Amino acid sequence: MNINRKWREYVAAFSATLITAAAGTTVGWTSPTLPLLRRDDSPIKTSADESSWIASLMILSSALSPIPAAYLADRIGRKRTLLLSAIPYIIGWILVMLAKNVGTIYASRLISGIGYGIAYTTAPMYLGEIATNEVRGAMATLITVMSKLGILSQYCIGPYVSMLGLASFNIAVPILFVVTFTAMPESPYYFIKTGDTNRAERSLKNLRGRNYISEELDSMSHLVHENMKDKSRWKDLIIVGGNRKGLIILSGIYFTQQFCGSTAIISYAQQIFGAAEGGLGAKESCILLGTVQLLTSAISSQLVDRLGRKPLLLVSSCGVGLANIIIGAYFYMKHLNSEYVVSLRFIPVVVIPIFIFSYTIGLATVPFAITSEIFPTNIKSKATCIIQILVALMTFIVTKLYQVTADHLGHHVAFWCFGLLSVGGVIFILILLPETKGQSFAAIQEKLYKNEKVIYEKREDHSANVRILPK
């Protein structure tokens, strides 16, 4: 891979993923802020139940925006839709800066969640469509790299500044995104889809940094025109076997990503380290955690196009499963007041970063690469928004129930449940996930749709009948 020829793609990708760095700040913000809100001298008195709602409401509201985001991405473009996602983040941080009660913080989290849903629906589409085959996986993993950078900023800054100071820092991130991304090109696939070949050509020349792009443009045009011969419908995600297969594969991967406990650990990191009473302070442990996340996501971005998607996901799922079981065992011994706990206090400080390393090397990054490449152009926006809704609901369940489970049944029960579900994810990935490393969109679609041909028959009443025939 010639980096000198790819720098334009990386600049566009970096600018686009600044919005996922903004998303990372909203996710990581709860780790240093919730302990502050629950202190006796807190300016906004917050109960344990209220803190769990603060952590989870953003994710819940993010389920509301993928469908509008998918519609906008097809109507006004990927670029403009991403730019719109910055507005809820900016409003959300303004509300935090003005907050005098828990209700205002609730409102902030709900509004920020709208931006979160738009960003994570549209960013994989944009990155997947501007990148060449050789770097498409690395581009997509930038979503996670930048998100982890946003989370790390909260772990490093949050414990040492006021809530107002942290919100003031965070509001600068979406503003920086708007300033830089405004100058970036739109996806050439979007222009081809709308019939504007001239702008598609200019966009592709801008991204590739050369004038000789006719072969790649012809290939894009052919693929888009084949995909767009017939308009897709929501039910085609289920009716068409290849779409259904892709939806099942992604749902299983994202289920493993969420129910391995990743979001709970990230959102409640400072509280978990405090409860574990490890040898390192909770604040310092969180910084270590965030650093491991960021460095590992950067490593993963380089490995995903070299080692492949499936090997990384298998290693990742095995690692988080084992780490969950060990952490659960430590908390169980602590629950029993075992005499061995004192000599094992190093376990949380060592194993939780191992969990984060394992999670970030595959489950945190690779799913976005697969999401960007597994569906045809005519159904991609619909599939992406359905996946984002499912992810939002799963993340909300994990984030909300973790606190409830830990308070009533113990931390060990939560971590053992995460471990069991991680093992299920290993089996799922091993059996059902195809490898897509280095393959073109056409080759990937040929693999998923290899046993069928989809025919749309228009009726006199302007409806359409779908027939699926063997090739």
Coordinates of C-alpha atoms in Angstrom, one line a residue, residues 17-381:
T17 CA -14.5 10.5 12.0
L18 CA -14.0 13.6 14.2
I19 CA -17.7 13.2 14.7
T20 CA -17.2 9.7 16.2
A21 CA -14.6 11.3 18.5
A22 CA -17.5 13.6 19.6
A23 CA -19.5 10.4 20.1
G24 CA -16.7 9.0 22.3
T25 CA -16.7 12.1 24.5
T26 CA -20.4 11.5 25.2
V27 CA -19.8 7.9 26.1
G28 CA -16.7 8.4 28.2
W29 CA -18.2 11.5 29.9
T30 CA -20.2 9.4 32.4
S31 CA -17.1 7.7 33.8
P32 CA -15.6 10.7 35.6
T33 CA -18.9 12.6 35.9
L34 CA -21.2 10.1 37.6
P35 CA -18.9 9.7 40.7
L36 CA -18.9 13.5 40.9
L37 CA -22.7 13.7 40.7
R38 CA -23.2 11.1 43.4
R39 CA -20.9 12.7 45.9
D40 CA -22.5 14.2 49.0
D41 CA -21.3 17.7 48.0
S42 CA -22.6 17.4 44.4
P43 CA -24.1 20.5 43.0
I44 CA -26.7 18.2 41.3
K45 CA -27.7 15.5 43.7
T46 CA -28.0 12.2 41.8
S47 CA -29.1 8.7 43.0
A48 CA -27.8 5.4 41.8
D49 CA -30.9 4.8 39.6
E50 CA -30.6 8.3 38.2
S51 CA -27.0 7.8 37.3
S52 CA -27.8 4.6 35.4
W53 CA -30.4 6.6 33.4
I54 CA -27.8 9.3 32.7
A55 CA -25.5 6.6 31.3
S56 CA -28.1 4.9 29.2
L57 CA -30.5 7.5 27.9
M58 CA -28.2 8.7 25.2
I59 CA -28.0 5.2 23.8
L60 CA -31.7 4.8 24.0
S61 CA -32.5 8.0 22.0
S62 CA -29.8 7.0 19.4
A63 CA -32.3 4.4 18.2
L64 CA -34.6 7.1 17.0
S65 CA -32.3 8.7 14.4
P66 CA -31.0 5.9 12.1
I67 CA -34.1 5.7 9.9
P68 CA -34.2 9.5 9.3
A69 CA -30.4 9.4 8.9
A70 CA -30.7 6.7 6.2
Y71 CA -33.3 8.7 4.4
L72 CA -31.2 11.9 4.5
A73 CA -28.1 10.1 3.4
D74 CA -29.9 9.0 0.2
R75 CA -31.6 12.3 -0.3
I76 CA -29.1 15.0 0.6
G77 CA -25.9 12.9 0.7
R78 CA -23.6 11.3 3.2
K79 CA -21.6 14.4 3.8
R80 CA -24.5 16.8 4.6
T81 CA -26.1 14.2 6.8
L82 CA -22.9 13.8 8.8
L83 CA -22.6 17.6 9.2
L84 CA -26.1 17.6 10.6
S85 CA -25.2 15.1 13.2
A86 CA -22.9 17.8 14.9
I87 CA -25.9 19.9 15.9
P88 CA -27.4 17.6 18.6
Y89 CA -23.9 17.3 20.2
I90 CA -23.4 21.0 20.3
I91 CA -26.9 21.5 21.9
G92 CA -26.3 18.7 24.3
W93 CA -23.1 20.2 25.7
I94 CA -24.7 23.6 26.0
L95 CA -27.4 22.0 28.2
V96 CA -24.7 20.4 30.4
M97 CA -23.0 23.7 30.8
L98 CA -26.4 25.2 31.9
A99 CA -27.6 22.3 34.0
K100 CA -28.9 22.9 37.5
N101 CA -30.8 19.6 37.9
V102 CA -30.9 16.0 36.7
G103 CA -33.7 16.7 34.3
T104 CA -31.5 19.0 32.2
I105 CA -28.8 16.4 32.1
Y106 CA -31.4 13.8 30.9
A107 CA -32.4 16.2 28.1
S108 CA -28.8 16.7 27.2
R109 CA -28.2 13.0 26.9
L110 CA -31.4 12.4 24.9
I111 CA -30.5 15.1 22.4
S112 CA -26.9 14.0 22.1
G113 CA -28.2 10.5 21.4
I114 CA -29.9 11.8 18.2
G115 CA -26.5 12.9 16.9
Y116 CA -24.9 9.6 18.0
G117 CA -27.4 7.6 15.9
I118 CA -27.0 9.8 12.8
A119 CA -23.2 9.6 13.0
Y120 CA -22.9 5.9 13.4
T121 CA -25.5 5.3 10.7
T122 CA -23.8 7.5 8.1
A123 CA -20.1 7.3 8.9
P124 CA -19.6 3.6 7.9
M125 CA -21.4 4.4 4.6
Y126 CA -19.2 7.4 3.8
L127 CA -15.9 5.7 4.7
G128 CA -16.8 2.5 2.9
E129 CA -17.6 4.5 -0.3
I130 CA -14.5 6.8 -0.4
A131 CA -11.9 4.2 0.2
T132 CA -10.1 1.9 -2.2
N133 CA -10.3 -1.9 -1.6
E134 CA -6.8 -2.0 -0.1
V135 CA -7.5 0.4 2.7
R136 CA -11.3 0.1 3.2
G137 CA -11.0 -1.9 6.4
A138 CA -8.4 0.4 7.9
M139 CA -10.6 3.4 7.0
A140 CA -13.7 1.9 8.6
T141 CA -11.7 1.1 11.8
L142 CA -10.9 4.9 12.1
I143 CA -14.5 5.2 13.5
T144 CA -13.4 3.3 16.5
V145 CA -9.9 4.8 16.8
M146 CA -11.4 8.3 17.0
S147 CA -14.2 7.2 19.3
K148 CA -11.6 5.8 21.7
L149 CA -9.6 9.0 21.5
G150 CA -12.8 10.8 22.6
I151 CA -13.2 8.4 25.5
L152 CA -9.6 8.7 26.6
S153 CA -9.9 12.5 26.7
Q154 CA -12.7 12.1 29.3
Y155 CA -10.6 9.8 31.4
C156 CA -7.6 12.1 31.3
I157 CA -9.4 15.5 31.7
G158 CA -12.7 14.7 33.5
P159 CA -11.4 13.8 37.0
Y160 CA -9.4 17.0 37.2
V161 CA -11.8 19.7 36.0
S162 CA -15.3 20.8 36.8
M163 CA -18.4 19.6 34.9
L164 CA -18.5 23.0 33.2
G165 CA -14.9 22.8 32.2
L166 CA -15.3 19.3 30.7
A167 CA -18.4 20.3 28.7
S168 CA -16.5 23.4 27.4
F169 CA -13.7 21.1 26.1
N170 CA -16.2 18.6 24.6
I171 CA -18.2 21.2 22.6
A172 CA -15.1 22.1 20.7
V173 CA -14.9 18.6 19.1
P174 CA -18.1 18.8 17.0
I175 CA -17.3 22.4 16.1
L176 CA -13.9 21.3 14.8
F177 CA -15.6 18.5 12.8
V178 CA -17.9 21.0 11.1
V179 CA -15.0 23.3 10.2
T180 CA -12.8 20.6 8.7
F181 CA -15.4 18.3 7.1
T182 CA -17.1 21.1 5.2
A183 CA -14.1 21.1 2.9
M184 CA -14.1 17.3 2.3
P185 CA -15.6 15.7 -0.9
E186 CA -18.9 13.9 -1.0
S187 CA -19.0 10.1 -1.7
P188 CA -18.6 9.4 -5.4
Y189 CA -21.1 6.5 -5.0
Y190 CA -23.7 9.0 -3.9
F191 CA -23.2 11.2 -6.9
I192 CA -23.4 8.2 -9.3
K193 CA -26.5 7.1 -7.5
T194 CA -28.1 10.5 -8.1
G195 CA -27.0 10.5 -11.8
D196 CA -24.4 13.3 -11.4
T197 CA -21.5 11.6 -13.1
N198 CA -19.5 14.8 -13.5
R199 CA -19.5 15.5 -9.8
A200 CA -18.7 11.9 -9.1
E201 CA -15.7 12.2 -11.3
R202 CA -14.5 15.3 -9.6
S203 CA -15.0 13.7 -6.2
L204 CA -13.0 10.6 -7.2
K205 CA -10.2 12.7 -8.6
N206 CA -10.1 14.7 -5.4
L207 CA -9.9 11.5 -3.3
R208 CA -7.4 9.7 -5.4
G209 CA -5.2 12.7 -6.3
R210 CA -4.9 11.8 -10.0
N211 CA -6.8 12.4 -13.2
Y212 CA -6.7 8.9 -14.5
I213 CA -9.7 7.4 -12.7
S214 CA -11.9 6.3 -15.6
E215 CA -11.5 2.6 -15.0
E216 CA -12.4 2.9 -11.3
L217 CA -15.3 5.3 -12.1
D218 CA -16.7 2.9 -14.7
S219 CA -16.5 0.0 -12.2
M220 CA -18.3 2.1 -9.5
S221 CA -21.0 3.1 -12.1
H222 CA -21.5 -0.4 -13.2
L223 CA -21.9 -1.7 -9.6
V224 CA -24.3 1.1 -8.6
H225 CA -26.4 0.8 -11.7
E226 CA -26.7 -2.9 -11.2
N227 CA -27.7 -2.4 -7.6
M228 CA -30.1 0.4 -8.4
K229 CA -32.0 -1.2 -11.3
D230 CA -34.8 -1.9 -8.8
K231 CA -35.6 0.2 -5.8
S232 CA -35.2 -1.6 -2.5
R233 CA -37.9 -1.8 0.1
W234 CA -37.6 -2.4 3.8
K235 CA -39.0 -5.9 3.6
D236 CA -36.3 -6.8 1.1
L237 CA -34.0 -7.1 4.0
I238 CA -35.9 -10.2 5.0
I239 CA -37.2 -11.4 1.6
V240 CA -33.9 -11.4 -0.2
G241 CA -31.7 -14.2 1.0
G242 CA -28.4 -12.4 0.7
N243 CA -29.8 -9.3 2.5
R244 CA -31.2 -11.6 5.3
K245 CA -27.9 -13.4 5.6
G246 CA -26.0 -10.1 5.9
L247 CA -28.4 -8.9 8.5
I248 CA -28.1 -12.0 10.6
I249 CA -24.3 -11.9 10.4
L250 CA -24.0 -8.3 11.5
S251 CA -26.7 -8.7 14.2
G252 CA -24.7 -11.6 15.7
I253 CA -21.4 -9.7 15.6
Y254 CA -22.9 -6.6 17.2
F255 CA -24.7 -8.7 19.8
T256 CA -21.3 -10.1 20.8
Q257 CA -19.8 -6.6 20.7
Q258 CA -22.3 -5.3 23.2
F259 CA -23.1 -8.2 25.4
C260 CA -19.5 -8.9 26.1
G261 CA -19.9 -6.0 28.5
S262 CA -17.8 -3.4 26.7
T263 CA -20.2 -0.5 27.1
A264 CA -20.8 -1.1 30.8
I265 CA -17.0 -1.2 31.5
I266 CA -16.4 2.0 29.5
S267 CA -19.4 3.9 31.0
Y268 CA -18.8 2.8 34.6
A269 CA -15.0 2.4 34.5
Q270 CA -14.2 4.6 37.4
Q271 CA -16.9 3.1 39.6
I272 CA -15.9 -0.5 38.6
F273 CA -12.2 0.2 39.5
G274 CA -13.4 1.8 42.8
A275 CA -15.4 -1.2 43.7
A276 CA -12.6 -3.6 42.8
E277 CA -10.2 -1.7 45.1
G278 CA -7.2 -2.6 43.0
G279 CA -3.7 -1.5 43.7
L280 CA -4.0 1.5 41.4
G281 CA -6.3 4.4 42.0
A282 CA -9.6 4.5 40.1
K283 CA -8.7 7.6 38.1
E284 CA -5.3 6.4 37.1
S285 CA -6.8 3.0 36.2
C286 CA -9.2 4.7 33.9
I287 CA -6.4 6.6 32.1
L288 CA -4.6 3.3 31.7
L289 CA -7.8 1.8 30.3
G290 CA -8.3 4.6 27.8
T291 CA -4.7 4.5 26.6
V292 CA -5.0 0.7 26.0
Q293 CA -8.2 1.3 24.0
L294 CA -6.7 4.0 21.8
L295 CA -3.4 2.2 21.1
T296 CA -5.1 -1.1 20.4
S297 CA -7.7 0.5 18.0
A298 CA -4.8 2.0 16.1
I299 CA -3.1 -1.4 15.9
S300 CA -6.3 -3.0 14.8
S301 CA -6.7 -0.5 11.9
Q302 CA -3.4 -1.8 10.5
L303 CA -4.2 -5.5 11.0
V304 CA -7.7 -5.6 9.7
D305 CA -6.6 -5.5 6.0
R306 CA -3.6 -7.8 6.7
L307 CA -4.9 -10.6 8.9
G308 CA -8.5 -10.4 7.9
R309 CA -11.8 -9.8 9.7
K310 CA -12.6 -13.2 11.0
P311 CA -9.3 -14.0 12.8
L312 CA -9.4 -10.7 14.6
L313 CA -13.0 -11.2 15.7
L314 CA -12.3 -14.8 16.9
V315 CA -9.2 -13.7 19.0
S316 CA -11.2 -10.7 20.3
S317 CA -14.2 -12.8 21.4
C318 CA -12.1 -15.4 23.1
G319 CA -10.1 -12.8 24.9
V320 CA -13.1 -10.9 26.3
G321 CA -14.8 -14.1 27.3
L322 CA -11.8 -15.3 29.4
A323 CA -11.3 -11.9 30.9
N324 CA -14.9 -11.7 32.0
I325 CA -14.7 -15.0 33.7
I326 CA -11.5 -14.0 35.6
I327 CA -12.9 -10.6 36.6
G328 CA -16.2 -12.3 37.7
A329 CA -14.2 -14.8 39.8
Y330 CA -12.3 -11.9 41.5
F331 CA -15.5 -10.1 42.4
Y332 CA -17.1 -13.3 43.7
M333 CA -14.2 -13.9 46.0
K334 CA -14.5 -10.3 47.2
H335 CA -18.3 -10.9 47.6
L336 CA -17.4 -13.8 49.9
N337 CA -14.8 -11.7 51.8
S338 CA -12.2 -14.3 50.9
E339 CA -8.8 -14.0 52.6
Y340 CA -7.1 -14.3 49.2
V341 CA -8.6 -11.1 47.8
V342 CA -5.9 -8.9 49.3
S343 CA -3.1 -10.8 47.5
L344 CA -5.1 -10.7 44.3
R345 CA -5.9 -7.0 44.1
F346 CA -3.7 -6.7 41.0
I347 CA -6.3 -8.7 39.0
P348 CA -8.7 -5.9 38.0
V349 CA -5.8 -3.5 37.1
V350 CA -4.3 -6.2 34.9
V351 CA -7.3 -8.1 33.5
I352 CA -9.6 -5.2 32.7
P353 CA -7.0 -3.7 30.4
I354 CA -6.5 -7.1 28.9
F355 CA -10.3 -7.2 28.3
I356 CA -10.2 -3.8 26.6
F357 CA -7.2 -4.9 24.5
S358 CA -9.0 -8.0 23.4
Y359 CA -12.3 -6.1 22.8
T360 CA -10.6 -3.3 20.8
I361 CA -8.4 -5.5 18.6
G362 CA -11.5 -7.0 16.9
L363 CA -15.0 -6.5 18.3
A364 CA -14.7 -2.7 18.7
T365 CA -13.3 -2.0 15.2
V366 CA -13.9 -4.8 12.7
P367 CA -17.8 -4.7 12.7
F368 CA -17.7 -1.2 11.2
A369 CA -15.5 -2.5 8.4
I370 CA -18.0 -5.3 7.7
T371 CA -20.9 -3.0 7.9
S372 CA -19.5 -0.7 5.3
E373 CA -18.9 -3.5 2.7
I374 CA -21.5 -6.3 3.1
F375 CA -24.6 -4.8 1.5
P376 CA -25.4 -3.6 -2.1
T377 CA -25.8 0.1 -2.7
N378 CA -29.6 0.0 -3.1
I379 CA -30.2 -1.5 0.3
K380 CA -27.1 -0.3 2.3
S381 CA -28.7 2.7 3.9

